[in-house]
Short mmCIF file of C-alpha atoms in Angstrom, two decimals:
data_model
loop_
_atom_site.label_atom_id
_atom_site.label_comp_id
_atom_site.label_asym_id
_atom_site.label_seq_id
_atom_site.Cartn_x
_atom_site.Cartn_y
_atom_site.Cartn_z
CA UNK A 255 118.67 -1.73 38.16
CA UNK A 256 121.19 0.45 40.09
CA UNK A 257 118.74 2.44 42.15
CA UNK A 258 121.49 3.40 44.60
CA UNK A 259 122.74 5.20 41.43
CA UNK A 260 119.60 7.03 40.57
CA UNK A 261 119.47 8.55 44.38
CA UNK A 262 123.18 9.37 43.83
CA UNK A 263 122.54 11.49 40.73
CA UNK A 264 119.73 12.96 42.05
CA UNK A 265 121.38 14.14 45.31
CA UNK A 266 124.46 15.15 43.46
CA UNK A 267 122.26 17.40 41.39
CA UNK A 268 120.57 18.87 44.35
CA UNK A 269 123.94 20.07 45.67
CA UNK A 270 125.44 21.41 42.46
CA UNK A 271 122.18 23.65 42.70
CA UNK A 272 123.09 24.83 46.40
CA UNK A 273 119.43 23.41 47.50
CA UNK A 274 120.98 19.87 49.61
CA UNK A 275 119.86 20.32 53.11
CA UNK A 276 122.16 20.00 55.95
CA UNK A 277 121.19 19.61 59.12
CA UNK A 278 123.23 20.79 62.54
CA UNK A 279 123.39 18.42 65.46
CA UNK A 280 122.20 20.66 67.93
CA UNK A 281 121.38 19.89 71.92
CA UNK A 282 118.62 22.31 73.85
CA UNK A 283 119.72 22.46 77.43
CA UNK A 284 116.50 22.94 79.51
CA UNK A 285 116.55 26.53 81.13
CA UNK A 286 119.47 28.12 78.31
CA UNK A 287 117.35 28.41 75.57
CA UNK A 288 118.12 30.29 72.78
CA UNK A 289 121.71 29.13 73.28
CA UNK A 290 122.00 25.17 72.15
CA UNK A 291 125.20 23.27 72.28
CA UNK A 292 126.68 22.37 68.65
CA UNK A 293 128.04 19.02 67.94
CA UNK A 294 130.36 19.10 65.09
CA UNK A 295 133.67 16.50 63.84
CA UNK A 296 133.61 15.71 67.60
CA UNK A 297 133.55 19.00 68.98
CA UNK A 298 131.46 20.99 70.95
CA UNK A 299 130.57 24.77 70.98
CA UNK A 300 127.65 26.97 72.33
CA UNK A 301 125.87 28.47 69.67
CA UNK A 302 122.52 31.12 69.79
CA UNK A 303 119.64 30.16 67.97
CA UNK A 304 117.64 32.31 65.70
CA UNK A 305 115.42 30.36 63.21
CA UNK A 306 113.15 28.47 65.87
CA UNK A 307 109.87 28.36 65.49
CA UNK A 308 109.60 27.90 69.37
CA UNK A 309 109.03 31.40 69.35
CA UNK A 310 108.46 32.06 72.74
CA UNK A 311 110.48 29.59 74.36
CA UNK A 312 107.51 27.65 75.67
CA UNK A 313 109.52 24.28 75.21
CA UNK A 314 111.72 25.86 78.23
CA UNK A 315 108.99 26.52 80.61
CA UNK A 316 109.15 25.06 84.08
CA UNK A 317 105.38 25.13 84.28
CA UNK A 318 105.18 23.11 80.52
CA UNK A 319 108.51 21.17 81.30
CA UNK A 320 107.52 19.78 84.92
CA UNK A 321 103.65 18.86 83.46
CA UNK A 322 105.42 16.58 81.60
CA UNK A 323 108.01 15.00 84.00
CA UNK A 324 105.07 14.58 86.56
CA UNK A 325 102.66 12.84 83.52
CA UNK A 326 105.66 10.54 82.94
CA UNK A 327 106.03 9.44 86.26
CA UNK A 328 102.35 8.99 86.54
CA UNK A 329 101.42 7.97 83.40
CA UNK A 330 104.72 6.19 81.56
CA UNK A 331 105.87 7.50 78.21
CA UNK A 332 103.78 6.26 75.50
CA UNK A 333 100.06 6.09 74.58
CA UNK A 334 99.67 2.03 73.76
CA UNK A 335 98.49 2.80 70.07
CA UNK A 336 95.53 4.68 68.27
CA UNK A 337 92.51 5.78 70.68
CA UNK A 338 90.23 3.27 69.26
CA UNK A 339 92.60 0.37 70.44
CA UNK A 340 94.18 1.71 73.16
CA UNK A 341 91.48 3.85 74.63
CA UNK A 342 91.68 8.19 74.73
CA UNK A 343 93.27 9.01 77.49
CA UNK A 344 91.96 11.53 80.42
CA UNK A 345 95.21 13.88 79.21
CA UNK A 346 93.64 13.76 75.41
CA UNK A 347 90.43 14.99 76.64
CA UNK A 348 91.59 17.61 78.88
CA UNK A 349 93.88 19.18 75.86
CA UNK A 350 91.04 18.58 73.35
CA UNK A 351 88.92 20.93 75.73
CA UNK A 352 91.32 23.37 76.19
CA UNK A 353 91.99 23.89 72.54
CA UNK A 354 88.51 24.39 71.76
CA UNK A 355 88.38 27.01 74.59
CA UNK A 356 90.81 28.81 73.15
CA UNK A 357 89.29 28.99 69.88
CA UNK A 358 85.61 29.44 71.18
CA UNK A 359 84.62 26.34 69.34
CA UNK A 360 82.09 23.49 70.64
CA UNK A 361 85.18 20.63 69.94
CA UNK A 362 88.73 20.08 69.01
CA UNK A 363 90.50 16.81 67.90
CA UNK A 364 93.98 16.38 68.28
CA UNK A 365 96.43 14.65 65.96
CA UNK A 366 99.81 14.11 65.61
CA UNK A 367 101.56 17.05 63.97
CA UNK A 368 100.15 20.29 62.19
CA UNK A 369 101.22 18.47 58.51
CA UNK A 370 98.94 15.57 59.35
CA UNK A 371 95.88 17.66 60.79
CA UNK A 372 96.65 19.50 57.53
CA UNK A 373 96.45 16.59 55.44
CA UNK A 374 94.22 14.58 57.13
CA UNK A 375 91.13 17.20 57.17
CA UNK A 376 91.34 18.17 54.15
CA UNK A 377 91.61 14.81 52.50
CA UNK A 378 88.71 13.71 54.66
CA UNK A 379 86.22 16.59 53.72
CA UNK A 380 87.76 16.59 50.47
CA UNK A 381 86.58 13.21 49.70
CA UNK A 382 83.85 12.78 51.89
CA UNK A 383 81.75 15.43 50.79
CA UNK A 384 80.25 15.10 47.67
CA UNK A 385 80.94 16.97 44.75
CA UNK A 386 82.87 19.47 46.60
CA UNK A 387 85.79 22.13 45.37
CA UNK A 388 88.25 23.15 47.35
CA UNK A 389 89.19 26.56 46.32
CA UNK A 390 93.34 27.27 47.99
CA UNK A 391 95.53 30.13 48.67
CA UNK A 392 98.56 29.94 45.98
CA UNK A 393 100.87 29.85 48.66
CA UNK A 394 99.47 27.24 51.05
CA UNK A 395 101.75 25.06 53.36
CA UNK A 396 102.59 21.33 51.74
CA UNK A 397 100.02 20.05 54.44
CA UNK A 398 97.23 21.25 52.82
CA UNK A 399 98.73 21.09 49.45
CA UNK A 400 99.27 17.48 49.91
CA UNK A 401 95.56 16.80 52.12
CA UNK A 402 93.79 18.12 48.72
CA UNK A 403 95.63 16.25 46.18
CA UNK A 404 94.87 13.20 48.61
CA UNK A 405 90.87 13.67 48.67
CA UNK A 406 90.62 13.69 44.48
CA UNK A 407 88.19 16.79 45.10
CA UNK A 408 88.15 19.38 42.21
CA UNK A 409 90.71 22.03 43.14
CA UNK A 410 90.84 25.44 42.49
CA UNK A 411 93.90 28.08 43.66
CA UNK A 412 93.48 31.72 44.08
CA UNK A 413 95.94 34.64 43.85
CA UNK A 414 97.63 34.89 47.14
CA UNK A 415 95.61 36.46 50.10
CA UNK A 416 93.70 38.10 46.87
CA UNK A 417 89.74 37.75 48.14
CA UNK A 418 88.56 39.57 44.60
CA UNK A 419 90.06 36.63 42.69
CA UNK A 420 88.44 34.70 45.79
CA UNK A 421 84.99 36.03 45.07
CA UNK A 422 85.52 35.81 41.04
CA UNK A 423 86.30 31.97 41.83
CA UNK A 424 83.89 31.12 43.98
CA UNK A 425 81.08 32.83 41.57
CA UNK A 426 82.56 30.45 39.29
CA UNK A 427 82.16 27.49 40.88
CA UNK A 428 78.57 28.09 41.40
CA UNK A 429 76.18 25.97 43.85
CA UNK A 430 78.78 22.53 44.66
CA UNK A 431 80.24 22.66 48.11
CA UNK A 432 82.65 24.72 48.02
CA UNK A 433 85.53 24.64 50.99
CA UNK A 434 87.94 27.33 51.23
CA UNK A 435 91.80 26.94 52.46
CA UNK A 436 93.96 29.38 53.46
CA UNK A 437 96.71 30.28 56.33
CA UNK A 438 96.53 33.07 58.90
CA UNK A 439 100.49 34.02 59.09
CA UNK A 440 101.98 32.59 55.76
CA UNK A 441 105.50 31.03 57.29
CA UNK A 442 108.06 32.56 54.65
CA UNK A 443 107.02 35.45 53.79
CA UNK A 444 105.81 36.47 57.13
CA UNK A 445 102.58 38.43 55.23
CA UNK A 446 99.20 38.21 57.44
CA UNK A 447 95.65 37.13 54.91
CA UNK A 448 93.37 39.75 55.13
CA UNK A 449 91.37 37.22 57.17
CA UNK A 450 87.99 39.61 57.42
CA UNK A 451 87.88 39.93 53.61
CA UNK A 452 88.08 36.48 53.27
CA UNK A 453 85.31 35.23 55.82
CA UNK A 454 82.95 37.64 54.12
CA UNK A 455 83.60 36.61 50.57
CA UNK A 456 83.17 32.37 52.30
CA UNK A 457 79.76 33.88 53.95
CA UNK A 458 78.26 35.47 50.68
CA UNK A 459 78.99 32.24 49.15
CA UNK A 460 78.30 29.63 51.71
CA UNK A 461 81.54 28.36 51.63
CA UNK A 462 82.88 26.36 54.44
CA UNK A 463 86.08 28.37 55.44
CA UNK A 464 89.45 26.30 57.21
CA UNK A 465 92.05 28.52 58.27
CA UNK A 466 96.03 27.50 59.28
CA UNK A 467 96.89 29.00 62.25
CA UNK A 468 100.45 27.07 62.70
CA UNK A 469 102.18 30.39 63.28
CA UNK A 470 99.90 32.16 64.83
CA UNK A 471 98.84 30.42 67.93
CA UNK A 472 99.91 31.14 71.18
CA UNK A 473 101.34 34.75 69.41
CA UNK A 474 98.64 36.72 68.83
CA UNK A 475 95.20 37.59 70.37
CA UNK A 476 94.33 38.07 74.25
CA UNK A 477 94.62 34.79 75.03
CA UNK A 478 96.69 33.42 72.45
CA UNK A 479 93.88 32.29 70.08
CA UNK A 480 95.62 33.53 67.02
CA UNK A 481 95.06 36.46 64.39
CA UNK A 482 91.20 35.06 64.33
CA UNK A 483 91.10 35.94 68.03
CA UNK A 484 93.00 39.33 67.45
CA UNK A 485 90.47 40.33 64.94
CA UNK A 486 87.57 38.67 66.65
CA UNK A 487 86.62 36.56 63.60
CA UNK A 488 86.69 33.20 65.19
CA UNK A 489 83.47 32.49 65.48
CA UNK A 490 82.80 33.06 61.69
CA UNK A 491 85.62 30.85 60.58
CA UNK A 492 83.99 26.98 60.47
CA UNK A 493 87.60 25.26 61.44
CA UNK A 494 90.62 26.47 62.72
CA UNK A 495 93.65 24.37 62.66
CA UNK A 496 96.47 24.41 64.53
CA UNK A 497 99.78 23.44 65.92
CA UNK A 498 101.28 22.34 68.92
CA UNK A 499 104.80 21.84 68.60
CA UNK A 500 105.78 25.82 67.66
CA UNK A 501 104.53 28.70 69.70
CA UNK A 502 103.00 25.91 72.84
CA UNK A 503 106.62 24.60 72.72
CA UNK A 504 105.18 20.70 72.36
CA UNK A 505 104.41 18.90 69.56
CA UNK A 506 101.22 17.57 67.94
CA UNK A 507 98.30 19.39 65.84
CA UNK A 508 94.62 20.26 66.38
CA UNK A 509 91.61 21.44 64.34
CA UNK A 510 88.34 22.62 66.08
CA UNK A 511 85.27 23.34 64.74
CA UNK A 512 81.39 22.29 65.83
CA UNK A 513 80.80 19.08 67.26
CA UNK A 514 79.84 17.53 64.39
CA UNK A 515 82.31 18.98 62.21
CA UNK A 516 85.13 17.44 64.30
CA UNK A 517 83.13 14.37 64.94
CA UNK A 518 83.10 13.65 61.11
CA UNK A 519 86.55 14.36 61.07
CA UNK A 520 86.85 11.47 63.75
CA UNK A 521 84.60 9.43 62.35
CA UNK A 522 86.63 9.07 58.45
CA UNK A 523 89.96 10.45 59.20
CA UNK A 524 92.56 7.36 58.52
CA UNK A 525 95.27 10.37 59.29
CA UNK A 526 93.23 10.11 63.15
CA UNK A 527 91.89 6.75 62.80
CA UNK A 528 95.12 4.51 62.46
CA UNK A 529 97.92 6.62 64.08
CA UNK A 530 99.55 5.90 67.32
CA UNK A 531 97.94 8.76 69.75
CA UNK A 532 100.11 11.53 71.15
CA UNK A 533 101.58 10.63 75.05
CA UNK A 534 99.84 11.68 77.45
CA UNK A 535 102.80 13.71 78.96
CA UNK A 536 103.18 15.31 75.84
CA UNK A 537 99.29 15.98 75.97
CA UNK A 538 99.82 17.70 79.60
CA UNK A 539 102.33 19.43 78.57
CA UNK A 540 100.76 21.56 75.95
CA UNK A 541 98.07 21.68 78.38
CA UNK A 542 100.09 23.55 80.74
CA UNK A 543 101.73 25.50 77.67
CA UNK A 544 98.08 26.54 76.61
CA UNK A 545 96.61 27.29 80.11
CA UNK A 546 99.82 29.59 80.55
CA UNK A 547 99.46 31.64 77.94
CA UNK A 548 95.49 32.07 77.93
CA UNK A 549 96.70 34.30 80.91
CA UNK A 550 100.18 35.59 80.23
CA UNK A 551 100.58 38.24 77.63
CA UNK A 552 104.49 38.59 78.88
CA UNK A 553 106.22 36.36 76.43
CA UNK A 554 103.81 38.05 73.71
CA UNK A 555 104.99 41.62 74.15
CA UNK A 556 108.58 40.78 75.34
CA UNK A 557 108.84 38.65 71.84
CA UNK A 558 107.12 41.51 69.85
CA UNK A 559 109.47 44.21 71.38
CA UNK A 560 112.66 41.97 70.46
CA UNK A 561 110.92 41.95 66.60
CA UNK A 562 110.95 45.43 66.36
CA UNK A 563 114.43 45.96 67.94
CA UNK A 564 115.97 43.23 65.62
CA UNK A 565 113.71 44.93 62.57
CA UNK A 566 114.87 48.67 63.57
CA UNK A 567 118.48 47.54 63.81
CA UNK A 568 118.48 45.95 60.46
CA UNK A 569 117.03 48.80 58.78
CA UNK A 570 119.83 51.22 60.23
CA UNK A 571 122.71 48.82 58.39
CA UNK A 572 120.25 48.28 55.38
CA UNK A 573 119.96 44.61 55.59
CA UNK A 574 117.38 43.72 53.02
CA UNK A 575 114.13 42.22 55.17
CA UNK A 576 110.84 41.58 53.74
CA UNK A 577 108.13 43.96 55.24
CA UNK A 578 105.35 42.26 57.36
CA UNK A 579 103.12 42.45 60.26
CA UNK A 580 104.15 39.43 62.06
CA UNK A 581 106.87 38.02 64.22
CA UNK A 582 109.08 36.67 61.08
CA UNK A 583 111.34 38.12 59.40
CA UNK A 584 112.96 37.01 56.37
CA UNK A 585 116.63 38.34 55.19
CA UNK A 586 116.72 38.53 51.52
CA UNK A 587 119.51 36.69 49.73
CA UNK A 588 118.47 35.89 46.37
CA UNK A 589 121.43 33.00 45.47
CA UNK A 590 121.02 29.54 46.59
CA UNK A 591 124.61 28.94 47.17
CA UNK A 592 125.28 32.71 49.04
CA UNK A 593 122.44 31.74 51.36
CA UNK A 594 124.03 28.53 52.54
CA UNK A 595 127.24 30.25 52.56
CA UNK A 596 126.64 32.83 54.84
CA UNK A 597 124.51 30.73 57.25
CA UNK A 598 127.49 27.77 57.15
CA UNK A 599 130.11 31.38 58.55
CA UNK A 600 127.12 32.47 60.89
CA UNK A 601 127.25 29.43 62.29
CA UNK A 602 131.25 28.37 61.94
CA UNK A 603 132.86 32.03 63.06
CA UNK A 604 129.79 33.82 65.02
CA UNK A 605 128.12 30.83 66.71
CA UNK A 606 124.97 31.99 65.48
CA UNK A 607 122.36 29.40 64.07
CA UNK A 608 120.18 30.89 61.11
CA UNK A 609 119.41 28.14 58.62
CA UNK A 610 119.11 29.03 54.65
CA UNK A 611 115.77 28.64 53.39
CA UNK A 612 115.98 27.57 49.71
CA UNK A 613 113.72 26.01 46.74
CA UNK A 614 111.22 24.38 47.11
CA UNK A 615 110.44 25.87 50.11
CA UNK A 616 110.26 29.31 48.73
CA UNK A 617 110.62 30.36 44.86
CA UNK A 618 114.19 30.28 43.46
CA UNK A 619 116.01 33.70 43.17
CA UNK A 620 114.26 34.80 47.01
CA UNK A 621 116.28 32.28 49.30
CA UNK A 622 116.37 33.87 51.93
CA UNK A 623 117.49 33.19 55.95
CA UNK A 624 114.06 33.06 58.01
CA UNK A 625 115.24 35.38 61.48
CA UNK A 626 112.33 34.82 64.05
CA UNK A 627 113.41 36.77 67.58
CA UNK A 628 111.96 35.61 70.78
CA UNK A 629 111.70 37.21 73.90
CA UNK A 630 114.78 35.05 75.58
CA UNK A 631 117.11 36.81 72.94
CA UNK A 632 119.39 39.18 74.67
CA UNK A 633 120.43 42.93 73.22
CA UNK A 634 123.96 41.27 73.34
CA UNK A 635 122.79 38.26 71.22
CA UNK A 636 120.99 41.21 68.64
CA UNK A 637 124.24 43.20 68.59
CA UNK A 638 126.21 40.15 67.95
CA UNK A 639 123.30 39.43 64.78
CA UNK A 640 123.54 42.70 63.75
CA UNK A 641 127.49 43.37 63.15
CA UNK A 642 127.86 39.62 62.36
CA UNK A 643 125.23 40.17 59.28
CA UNK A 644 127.20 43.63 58.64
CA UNK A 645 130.07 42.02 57.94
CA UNK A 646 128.58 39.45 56.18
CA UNK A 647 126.90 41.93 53.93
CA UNK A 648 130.36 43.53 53.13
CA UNK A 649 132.45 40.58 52.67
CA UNK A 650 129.84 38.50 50.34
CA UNK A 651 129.13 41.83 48.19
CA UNK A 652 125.35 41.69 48.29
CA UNK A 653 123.26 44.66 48.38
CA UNK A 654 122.17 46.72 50.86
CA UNK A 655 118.55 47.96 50.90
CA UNK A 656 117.97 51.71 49.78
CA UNK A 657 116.84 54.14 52.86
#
């Protein structure tokens, strides 16, 4: 069998449709962020990044940045192996604390990315309780898409961010567990659940609710709890999950909960269980990250004023952009091969980094390029966006939104 052949014509196929993924070689240089250097056919060129979902430039921080070069020093780079084997180090504990501080929950656990907190709690309670149904937003992330196929449990989806079709469901279902999955800020479209609805609809039911609040943490709320914290629904919501490695500028993911919640999870978690821990300079730094912005609101307003300015400017050359209340904001396209087109020019003749965001990530015929402004984005860098996208517009005949 020629299975060299059978990747081939697979691959082949996936470029003929415009959906192959390329990736840039790009280099962060501490302290320039959002400008990267570009390595390309043994060149090098500066280039201004606008897709990151580092979206306030945490990963930059001297405060976040020197927690981690002291930990290091102190500590050595990695953590020896799981927690069981290895033992959880002082740097876990202190990050597992903060985290459920910021969420006003009794405990957090900390894994190694948001997909496998994802996957890994939902498989576990999936599984692990009995008879359960775990009724999921239409438009979940892959984490959680993959964390309920893993647990077997009964699934059920619901329209998107739709809690009538929630409630009809869950009537349905009738008196089994019933565990109920959705995201705060969905990451494509941008669109915010109508998180309040949702909770009451889980309460009349007894449902155990789990919200995704990748994109949301560290963005939104006083302290940077998320839209639960905005809205001051935390404390209804049984788990909150969360990332590390996008608004804290780190890497890793979390869920919190109550104590026994998250020591279940703990407990029969193989995604916690057997997986090498997370350094503990990579612990301290989020640490730092999270501390910082439980205090700071300036990268939150400075990043929601660039949104707006980016969002007014676009609407004043008619650039197509999905509505929304968040910080994203997707650029309509609409043609798999257009979309990589004009982000391979962006990125070629402008030196601007936007990459094309194609099936199966979103739906075929709304690929789109995913524009998320931070507050280290300059008005030059927006006017350079703006008339780059302008021309773009012009020269690749697409439409232009209707005023």
């Amino acid at each position: 069998m020629d299975f060299d052949a059978i990747f081939t014509a697979q691959l082949d196929a996936l470029k003929s449709d415009g959906n192959y993924r390329i990736f840039a070689e790009l280099e962060r240089k501490c302290g320039a962020f959002p400008t990267v250097t570009r390595h390309a056919e043994g060149s090098q060129d500066q280039v201004t990044v606008w897709c990151s979902n580092d979206y306030l430039g945490m990963g930059q921080h001297p405060d976040v940045v020197q927690a981690m070069v002291d930990t290091v020093q102190a500590c050595g780079t990695g953590a020896g192996g799981t927690r069981n084997i290895s033992g959880t180090a002082r740097h876990h504990k202190e990050l597992e604390a903060e985290l459920a501080d910021l969420h006003r929950k009794q405990a957090a656990l900390l894994f190694t990315s948001g997909y496998v907190s994802n996957w890994a709690a939902l498989s576990t309670l999936g599984s692990r309780i009995p008879n359960a149904v775990i009724l999921s937003d239409e438009k979940n992330h892959a984490s959680m898409i993959e964390g309920i196929r893993h647990s077997r449990a009964d699934k059920v989806l619901w329209k998107h961010n739709d809690w009538r079709d929630l409630d009809r469901k869950l009537k349905a279902v009738g008196d089994r567990p019933k565990i109920v999955a959705f995201e705060s800020v969905y990451s494509m479209d941008g669109d915010i659940a109508p998180i309040r609805e949702i909770v009451e609809v889980c309460e009349a039911h007894g449902a155990l609710s789990y919200i995704d609040e990748v994109h949301a943490v560290g963005m939104y709320g006083p302290r940077g709890g998320g839209v639960t914290e905005e809205l001051g629904l935390a404390d209804r919501i049984n788990l909150i999950e969360g990332t590390l490695g996008k608004a804290f500028g780190v890497v890793g993911g979390y869920v919190t909960g109550s104590s026994a919640l998250v020591d279940f999870l703990r407990s029969f978690s193989s995604g916690f269980i057997f997986t090498t821990a997370l350094p503990p300079a990579v612990a301290a730094a989020a640490t730092a990250s999270i501390r910082h912005l439980k205090v700071s609101d300036a990268e939150r307003r400075a990043q929601k004023q660039k949104v707006a300015e980016v969002r007014r400017r676009l609407d004043a050359i008619g650039i197509p952009h999905m509505p929304n209340d968040s910080h994203i904001i997707p650029v309509m396209i609409g043609d798999p091969v257009k979309c990589r087109m004009i982000s391979d020019i962006l990125l070629a003749d402008w030196g601007i980094y936007v990459q094309p965001i194609n099936y199966p990530t979103v739906a075929k015929g709304t690929e789109r390029l995913r524009i998320t402004p931070g507050p280290l984005h300059t008005s030059s860098d927006i006017d350079r966006l703006v008339s780059a996208l302008s021309a773009l517009w012009r020269q690749c005949a697409l439409a232009h939104a209707v005023a």
